[in-house]
PDB file of C-alpha atoms and ligand atoms in Angstrom:
ATOM      1  CA  UNK A   1      -3.417  14.681  15.872  1.00  0.00           C
ATOM      2  CA  UNK A   2      -5.223  14.563  12.545  1.00  0.00           C
ATOM      3  CA  UNK A   3      -5.638  11.214  10.798  1.00  0.00           C
ATOM      4  CA  UNK A   4      -3.684  11.373   7.481  1.00  0.00           C
ATOM      5  CA  UNK A   5      -6.370   9.347   5.744  1.00  0.00           C
ATOM      6  CA  UNK A   6      -9.825  10.586   6.912  1.00  0.00           C
ATOM      7  CA  UNK A   7      -8.676  13.796   8.656  1.00  0.00           C
ATOM      8  CA  UNK A   8     -10.631  12.995  11.861  1.00  0.00           C
ATOM      9  CA  UNK A   9      -8.920  13.551  15.186  1.00  0.00           C
ATOM     10  CA  UNK A  10      -6.954  10.368  16.029  1.00  0.00           C
ATOM     11  CA  UNK A  11      -7.278  10.118  19.818  1.00  0.00           C
ATOM     12  CA  UNK A  12      -5.927   6.604  20.395  1.00  0.00           C
ATOM     13  CA  UNK A  13      -2.249   6.158  21.284  1.00  0.00           C
ATOM     14  CA  UNK A  14      -0.124   3.029  21.159  1.00  0.00           C
ATOM     15  CA  UNK A  15       3.486   3.040  22.419  1.00  0.00           C
ATOM     16  CA  UNK A  16       5.808   0.116  21.738  1.00  0.00           C
ATOM     17  CA  UNK A  17       8.041  -1.014  24.642  1.00  0.00           C
ATOM     18  CA  UNK A  18      11.906  -0.565  24.748  1.00  0.00           C
ATOM     19  CA  UNK A  19      14.287  -0.981  23.073  1.00  0.00           C
ATOM     20  CA  UNK A  20      12.405   0.213  19.965  1.00  0.00           C
ATOM     21  CA  UNK A  21      10.070   2.789  21.503  1.00  0.00           C
ATOM     22  CA  UNK A  22       7.732   4.328  18.949  1.00  0.00           C
ATOM     23  CA  UNK A  23       4.377   5.985  19.287  1.00  0.00           C
ATOM     24  CA  UNK A  24       1.506   5.298  16.919  1.00  0.00           C
ATOM     25  CA  UNK A  25      -1.899   6.893  16.708  1.00  0.00           C
ATOM     26  CA  UNK A  26      -5.190   5.080  16.087  1.00  0.00           C
ATOM     27  CA  UNK A  27      -8.051   6.744  14.290  1.00  0.00           C
ATOM     28  CA  UNK A  28     -11.334   5.625  15.802  1.00  0.00           C
ATOM     29  CA  UNK A  29     -13.209   6.792  12.707  1.00  0.00           C
ATOM     30  CA  UNK A  30     -11.441   4.927   9.859  1.00  0.00           C
ATOM     31  CA  UNK A  31      -9.398   2.502  12.014  1.00  0.00           C
ATOM     32  CA  UNK A  32      -6.013   3.553  10.497  1.00  0.00           C
ATOM     33  CA  UNK A  33      -2.993   3.125  12.776  1.00  0.00           C
ATOM     34  CA  UNK A  34      -0.099   5.450  11.912  1.00  0.00           C
ATOM     35  CA  UNK A  35       3.265   6.358  13.236  1.00  0.00           C
ATOM     36  CA  UNK A  36       3.156   9.622  15.143  1.00  0.00           C
ATOM     37  CA  UNK A  37       6.671  10.551  13.909  1.00  0.00           C
ATOM     38  CA  UNK A  38       9.369  11.203  13.114  1.00  0.00           C
ATOM     39  CA  UNK A  39       9.035   9.554   9.687  1.00  0.00           C
ATOM     40  CA  UNK A  40      12.072   8.006   8.068  1.00  0.00           C
ATOM     41  CA  UNK A  41      14.298  10.423   6.136  1.00  0.00           C
ATOM     42  CA  UNK A  42      14.344  10.054   2.364  1.00  0.00           C
ATOM     43  CA  UNK A  43      17.961   8.730   2.187  1.00  0.00           C
ATOM     44  CA  UNK A  44      17.148   6.136   4.915  1.00  0.00           C
ATOM     45  CA  UNK A  45      14.099   5.034   3.011  1.00  0.00           C
ATOM     46  CA  UNK A  46      16.107   4.730  -0.243  1.00  0.00           C
ATOM     47  CA  UNK A  47      18.845   2.726   1.490  1.00  0.00           C
ATOM     48  CA  UNK A  48      16.271   0.327   3.025  1.00  0.00           C
ATOM     49  CA  UNK A  49      14.465  -0.248  -0.289  1.00  0.00           C
ATOM     50  CA  UNK A  50      17.781  -1.203  -1.897  1.00  0.00           C
ATOM     51  CA  UNK A  51      18.202  -3.892   0.818  1.00  0.00           C
ATOM     52  CA  UNK A  52      14.838  -5.485  -0.106  1.00  0.00           C
ATOM     53  CA  UNK A  53      15.479  -8.646  -2.008  1.00  0.00           C
ATOM     54  CA  UNK A  54      12.672  -8.070  -4.410  1.00  0.00           C
ATOM     55  CA  UNK A  55      14.319  -9.513  -7.497  1.00  0.00           C
ATOM     56  CA  UNK A  56      13.260 -12.060 -10.141  1.00  0.00           C
ATOM     57  CA  UNK A  57      15.830 -14.537  -8.569  1.00  0.00           C
ATOM     58  CA  UNK A  58      13.907 -14.474  -5.274  1.00  0.00           C
ATOM     59  CA  UNK A  59      11.494 -17.283  -6.010  1.00  0.00           C
ATOM     60  CA  UNK A  60       9.470 -16.723  -2.794  1.00  0.00           C
ATOM     61  CA  UNK A  61       8.862 -13.092  -3.797  1.00  0.00           C
ATOM     62  CA  UNK A  62       7.919 -14.026  -7.404  1.00  0.00           C
ATOM     63  CA  UNK A  63       5.523 -16.680  -6.119  1.00  0.00           C
ATOM     64  CA  UNK A  64       3.902 -14.206  -3.767  1.00  0.00           C
ATOM     65  CA  UNK A  65       3.336 -11.747  -6.685  1.00  0.00           C
ATOM     66  CA  UNK A  66       1.984 -14.493  -8.919  1.00  0.00           C
ATOM     67  CA  UNK A  67      -0.431 -15.434  -6.172  1.00  0.00           C
ATOM     68  CA  UNK A  68      -1.429 -11.746  -5.865  1.00  0.00           C
ATOM     69  CA  UNK A  69      -2.114 -11.522  -9.597  1.00  0.00           C
ATOM     70  CA  UNK A  70      -4.094 -14.767  -9.543  1.00  0.00           C
ATOM     71  CA  UNK A  71      -6.245 -13.700  -6.591  1.00  0.00           C
ATOM     72  CA  UNK A  72      -6.573  -9.967  -6.860  1.00  0.00           C
ATOM     73  CA  UNK A  73      -6.193  -9.064 -10.575  1.00  0.00           C
ATOM     74  CA  UNK A  74      -6.849 -11.801 -13.081  1.00  0.00           C
ATOM     75  CA  UNK A  75     -10.399 -12.662 -12.079  1.00  0.00           C
ATOM     76  CA  UNK A  76     -11.352  -9.014 -12.967  1.00  0.00           C
ATOM     77  CA  UNK A  77      -9.016  -7.957 -15.791  1.00  0.00           C
ATOM     78  CA  UNK A  78      -6.431  -9.595 -18.049  1.00  0.00           C
ATOM     79  CA  UNK A  79      -5.631  -7.010 -20.686  1.00  0.00           C
ATOM     80  CA  UNK A  80      -5.331  -3.267 -21.278  1.00  0.00           C
ATOM     81  CA  UNK A  81      -3.090  -0.571 -19.773  1.00  0.00           C
ATOM     82  CA  UNK A  82      -1.641  -1.078 -16.297  1.00  0.00           C
ATOM     83  CA  UNK A  83       0.352   0.980 -13.827  1.00  0.00           C
ATOM     84  CA  UNK A  84       2.454  -0.639 -11.119  1.00  0.00           C
ATOM     85  CA  UNK A  85       2.720   2.151  -8.528  1.00  0.00           C
ATOM     86  CA  UNK A  86       5.691   1.858  -6.193  1.00  0.00           C
ATOM     87  CA  UNK A  87       7.471  -0.606  -8.468  1.00  0.00           C
ATOM     88  CA  UNK A  88      10.669  -0.601  -6.409  1.00  0.00           C
ATOM     89  CA  UNK A  89      14.247  -1.174  -7.465  1.00  0.00           C
ATOM     90  CA  UNK A  90      13.467  -4.116  -9.739  1.00  0.00           C
ATOM     91  CA  UNK A  91      10.030  -4.041 -11.431  1.00  0.00           C
ATOM     92  CA  UNK A  92       9.230  -7.778 -10.980  1.00  0.00           C
ATOM     93  CA  UNK A  93       5.406  -7.392 -10.828  1.00  0.00           C
ATOM     94  CA  UNK A  94       5.493  -5.177 -13.966  1.00  0.00           C
ATOM     95  CA  UNK A  95       7.407  -7.850 -15.840  1.00  0.00           C
ATOM     96  CA  UNK A  96       4.944 -10.539 -14.772  1.00  0.00           C
ATOM     97  CA  UNK A  97       2.033  -8.333 -15.924  1.00  0.00           C
ATOM     98  CA  UNK A  98       3.707  -7.611 -19.216  1.00  0.00           C
ATOM     99  CA  UNK A  99       4.159 -11.388 -19.744  1.00  0.00           C
ATOM    100  CA  UNK A 100       0.347 -11.787 -19.321  1.00  0.00           C
ATOM    101  CA  UNK A 101      -0.248  -9.126 -21.963  1.00  0.00           C
ATOM    102  CA  UNK A 102      -0.807  -5.900 -20.094  1.00  0.00           C
ATOM    103  CA  UNK A 103       0.684  -2.739 -21.482  1.00  0.00           C
ATOM    104  CA  UNK A 104       2.581  -1.768 -18.288  1.00  0.00           C
ATOM    105  CA  UNK A 105       3.909   1.540 -16.972  1.00  0.00           C
ATOM    106  CA  UNK A 106       5.756   1.836 -13.696  1.00  0.00           C
ATOM    107  CA  UNK A 107       6.098   4.652 -11.186  1.00  0.00           C
ATOM    108  CA  UNK A 108       8.239   4.796  -8.111  1.00  0.00           C
ATOM    109  CA  UNK A 109       9.300   8.007  -6.307  1.00  0.00           C
ATOM    110  CA  UNK A 110      12.799   6.578  -5.851  1.00  0.00           C
ATOM    111  CA  UNK A 111      13.457   4.259  -8.717  1.00  0.00           C
ATOM    112  CA  UNK A 112      11.163   5.399 -11.607  1.00  0.00           C
ATOM    113  CA  UNK A 113      10.041   8.943 -10.814  1.00  0.00           C
ATOM    114  CA  UNK A 114       8.627   9.914 -14.215  1.00  0.00           C
ATOM    115  CA  UNK A 115       5.804  12.406 -13.597  1.00  0.00           C
ATOM    116  CA  UNK A 116       4.257  11.837 -17.009  1.00  0.00           C
ATOM    117  CA  UNK A 117       3.288   8.340 -15.943  1.00  0.00           C
ATOM    118  CA  UNK A 118       1.074   9.839 -13.261  1.00  0.00           C
ATOM    119  CA  UNK A 119      -0.776  12.125 -15.676  1.00  0.00           C
ATOM    120  CA  UNK A 120      -2.193   9.163 -17.720  1.00  0.00           C
ATOM    121  CA  UNK A 121      -5.160   6.886 -17.008  1.00  0.00           C
ATOM    122  CA  UNK A 122      -5.066   3.140 -16.778  1.00  0.00           C
ATOM    123  CA  UNK A 123      -7.384   0.106 -16.816  1.00  0.00           C
ATOM    124  CA  UNK A 124      -5.503  -1.389 -13.907  1.00  0.00           C
ATOM    125  CA  UNK A 125      -3.363  -0.039 -11.053  1.00  0.00           C
ATOM    126  CA  UNK A 126      -1.459  -2.278  -8.665  1.00  0.00           C
ATOM    127  CA  UNK A 127       0.423  -1.247  -5.518  1.00  0.00           C
ATOM    128  CA  UNK A 128       2.006  -4.125  -3.596  1.00  0.00           C
ATOM    129  CA  UNK A 129       3.758  -3.472  -0.343  1.00  0.00           C
ATOM    130  CA  UNK A 130       3.428   0.263  -0.893  1.00  0.00           C
ATOM    131  CA  UNK A 131       0.581   1.655   1.118  1.00  0.00           C
ATOM    132  CA  UNK A 132       2.275   0.914   4.414  1.00  0.00           C
ATOM    133  CA  UNK A 133       5.113   3.247   3.325  1.00  0.00           C
ATOM    134  CA  UNK A 134       3.217   6.300   2.281  1.00  0.00           C
ATOM    135  CA  UNK A 135       3.092   9.339   4.589  1.00  0.00           C
ATOM    136  CA  UNK A 136      -0.146  10.868   3.144  1.00  0.00           C
ATOM    137  CA  UNK A 137      -2.428   7.994   2.172  1.00  0.00           C
ATOM    138  CA  UNK A 138      -5.370  10.281   1.414  1.00  0.00           C
ATOM    139  CA  UNK A 139      -3.360  12.117  -1.291  1.00  0.00           C
ATOM    140  CA  UNK A 140      -1.872   8.916  -2.695  1.00  0.00           C
ATOM    141  CA  UNK A 141      -5.209   7.144  -2.989  1.00  0.00           C
ATOM    142  CA  UNK A 142      -6.814  10.286  -4.550  1.00  0.00           C
ATOM    143  CA  UNK A 143      -3.982  10.367  -7.082  1.00  0.00           C
ATOM    144  CA  UNK A 144      -4.307   6.640  -7.893  1.00  0.00           C
ATOM    145  CA  UNK A 145      -8.063   7.070  -8.245  1.00  0.00           C
ATOM    146  CA  UNK A 146      -7.513   9.987 -10.651  1.00  0.00           C
ATOM    147  CA  UNK A 147      -5.215   7.754 -12.729  1.00  0.00           C
ATOM    148  CA  UNK A 148      -7.819   5.037 -12.971  1.00  0.00           C
ATOM    149  CA  UNK A 149     -10.147   4.890 -16.001  1.00  0.00           C
ATOM    150  CA  UNK A 150     -13.838   4.470 -15.307  1.00  0.00           C
ATOM    151  CA  UNK A 151     -14.521   0.857 -14.209  1.00  0.00           C
ATOM    152  CA  UNK A 152     -10.753   0.454 -13.734  1.00  0.00           C
ATOM    153  CA  UNK A 153      -9.321  -1.939 -11.149  1.00  0.00           C
ATOM    154  CA  UNK A 154      -7.195  -0.989  -8.166  1.00  0.00           C
ATOM    155  CA  UNK A 155      -5.491  -3.925  -6.548  1.00  0.00           C
ATOM    156  CA  UNK A 156      -3.522  -3.416  -3.360  1.00  0.00           C
ATOM    157  CA  UNK A 157      -1.408  -5.568  -1.079  1.00  0.00           C
ATOM    158  CA  UNK A 158      -0.506  -4.446   2.445  1.00  0.00           C
ATOM    159  CA  UNK A 159      -0.907  -6.463   5.613  1.00  0.00           C
ATOM    160  CA  UNK A 160      -4.048  -5.529   7.559  1.00  0.00           C
ATOM    161  CA  UNK A 161      -3.386  -4.637  11.147  1.00  0.00           C
ATOM    162  CA  UNK A 162      -4.632  -7.020  13.855  1.00  0.00           C
ATOM    163  CA  UNK A 163      -6.391  -4.316  15.977  1.00  0.00           C
ATOM    164  CA  UNK A 164      -5.153  -2.027  18.697  1.00  0.00           C
ATOM    165  CA  UNK A 165      -4.791  -4.678  21.426  1.00  0.00           C
ATOM    166  CA  UNK A 166      -2.579  -6.903  19.269  1.00  0.00           C
ATOM    167  CA  UNK A 167      -0.671  -4.187  17.503  1.00  0.00           C
ATOM    168  CA  UNK A 168       2.320  -3.953  19.884  1.00  0.00           C
ATOM    169  CA  UNK A 169       3.267  -7.598  19.290  1.00  0.00           C
ATOM    170  CA  UNK A 170       2.718  -7.498  15.527  1.00  0.00           C
ATOM    171  CA  UNK A 171       5.818  -7.935  13.318  1.00  0.00           C
ATOM    172  CA  UNK A 172       4.828  -5.705  10.463  1.00  0.00           C
ATOM    173  CA  UNK A 173       5.618  -2.333  12.138  1.00  0.00           C
ATOM    174  CA  UNK A 174       9.226  -3.370  12.988  1.00  0.00           C
ATOM    175  CA  UNK A 175      10.400  -2.236   9.548  1.00  0.00           C
ATOM    176  CA  UNK A 176      11.115   1.430  10.207  1.00  0.00           C
ATOM    177  CA  UNK A 177       9.806   2.391   6.786  1.00  0.00           C
ATOM    178  CA  UNK A 178       6.352   0.972   7.582  1.00  0.00           C
ATOM    179  CA  UNK A 179       4.299   3.877   8.897  1.00  0.00           C
ATOM    180  CA  UNK A 180       0.643   3.336   7.877  1.00  0.00           C
ATOM    181  CA  UNK A 181      -1.482   0.357   8.808  1.00  0.00           C
ATOM    182  CA  UNK A 182      -4.965  -0.339   7.511  1.00  0.00           C
ATOM    183  CA  UNK A 183      -7.722  -2.780   8.427  1.00  0.00           C
ATOM    184  CA  UNK A 184     -10.705  -4.081   6.562  1.00  0.00           C
ATOM    185  CA  UNK A 185     -12.675  -1.205   8.179  1.00  0.00           C
ATOM    186  CA  UNK A 186     -10.130   1.279   6.834  1.00  0.00           C
ATOM    187  CA  UNK A 187     -10.535  -0.264   3.382  1.00  0.00           C
ATOM    188  CA  UNK A 188     -14.340   0.114   3.690  1.00  0.00           C
ATOM    189  CA  UNK A 189     -13.838   3.753   4.530  1.00  0.00           C
ATOM    190  CA  UNK A 190     -11.602   4.119   1.434  1.00  0.00           C
ATOM    191  CA  UNK A 191     -14.206   2.432  -0.790  1.00  0.00           C
ATOM    192  CA  UNK A 192     -16.943   4.725   0.498  1.00  0.00           C
ATOM    193  CA  UNK A 193     -14.974   7.936   0.377  1.00  0.00           C
ATOM    194  CA  UNK A 194     -13.448   7.425  -3.113  1.00  0.00           C
ATOM    195  CA  UNK A 195     -16.615   5.813  -4.607  1.00  0.00           C
ATOM    196  CA  UNK A 196     -14.999   2.471  -5.251  1.00  0.00           C
ATOM    197  CA  UNK A 197     -16.649  -0.983  -5.114  1.00  0.00           C
ATOM    198  CA  UNK A 198     -14.774  -3.610  -3.123  1.00  0.00           C
ATOM    199  CA  UNK A 199     -14.661  -6.717  -5.309  1.00  0.00           C
ATOM    200  CA  UNK A 200     -12.446  -8.968  -3.337  1.00  0.00           C
ATOM    201  CA  UNK A 201     -10.398  -9.236  -0.141  1.00  0.00           C
ATOM    202  CA  UNK A 202      -8.706 -12.073   1.700  1.00  0.00           C
ATOM    203  CA  UNK A 203      -9.148  -9.889   4.876  1.00  0.00           C
ATOM    204  CA  UNK A 204      -5.393 -10.265   5.535  1.00  0.00           C
ATOM    205  CA  UNK A 205      -3.390  -8.338   2.897  1.00  0.00           C
ATOM    206  CA  UNK A 206      -5.071  -8.390  -0.510  1.00  0.00           C
ATOM    207  CA  UNK A 207      -7.868  -6.106  -1.676  1.00  0.00           C
ATOM    208  CA  UNK A 208      -9.369  -5.260  -5.064  1.00  0.00           C
ATOM    209  CA  UNK A 209     -11.546  -2.295  -5.891  1.00  0.00           C
ATOM    210  CA  UNK A 210     -13.380  -1.246  -9.000  1.00  0.00           C
ATOM    211  CA  UNK A 211     -13.870   2.486  -9.808  1.00  0.00           C
ATOM    212  CA  UNK A 212     -17.593   3.312 -10.102  1.00  0.00           C
TER     213      UNK A 212
HETATM  214 ZN1   ZN B   1      -9.010   8.164  10.027  1.00  0.00          ZN
END
């Protein structure tokens, strides 16, 4: 089966035990782990995203996004145009960025599907808790890269997988809409392939790139 990121043949196979039996593939080349299939249907995805309590009233969620901005964004950029990709049902991060002074656009295939937004270029693009949901990460990253101005910042948050041996017991794949799992090695592959410079990572879930 072809890796949906680097297109190499993903030979490794990981099957989770009952009751929730699912098969994942591991790409030995870029270290991506991905669900073999079937992928969640669009209406199931939509329903699940509405259940996420990602609202301004959820103080834990707001605090997590503030921490993300403080670590991954503000050391590198604090003004200009910004796109929050995968903004979700309530654009909390976009509001926080607008408060800082960014000129913020949002895009979300379910909740803000305005195609014009994806034909512009931005100084900053954020995608928090998004990359684990995408079915074709190579296309999505190429699209985001295309939407970045030269020297623009791309800041991502997605939990890095713990390696093949630990994967079965890991909590993050239990959400049925999580289908793609990256590691630091995967992020290095992305930097190399898309000509990005890795500026910062906590090696757990946060990573910041600059477009060269
Ligand atoms: Zn790969």
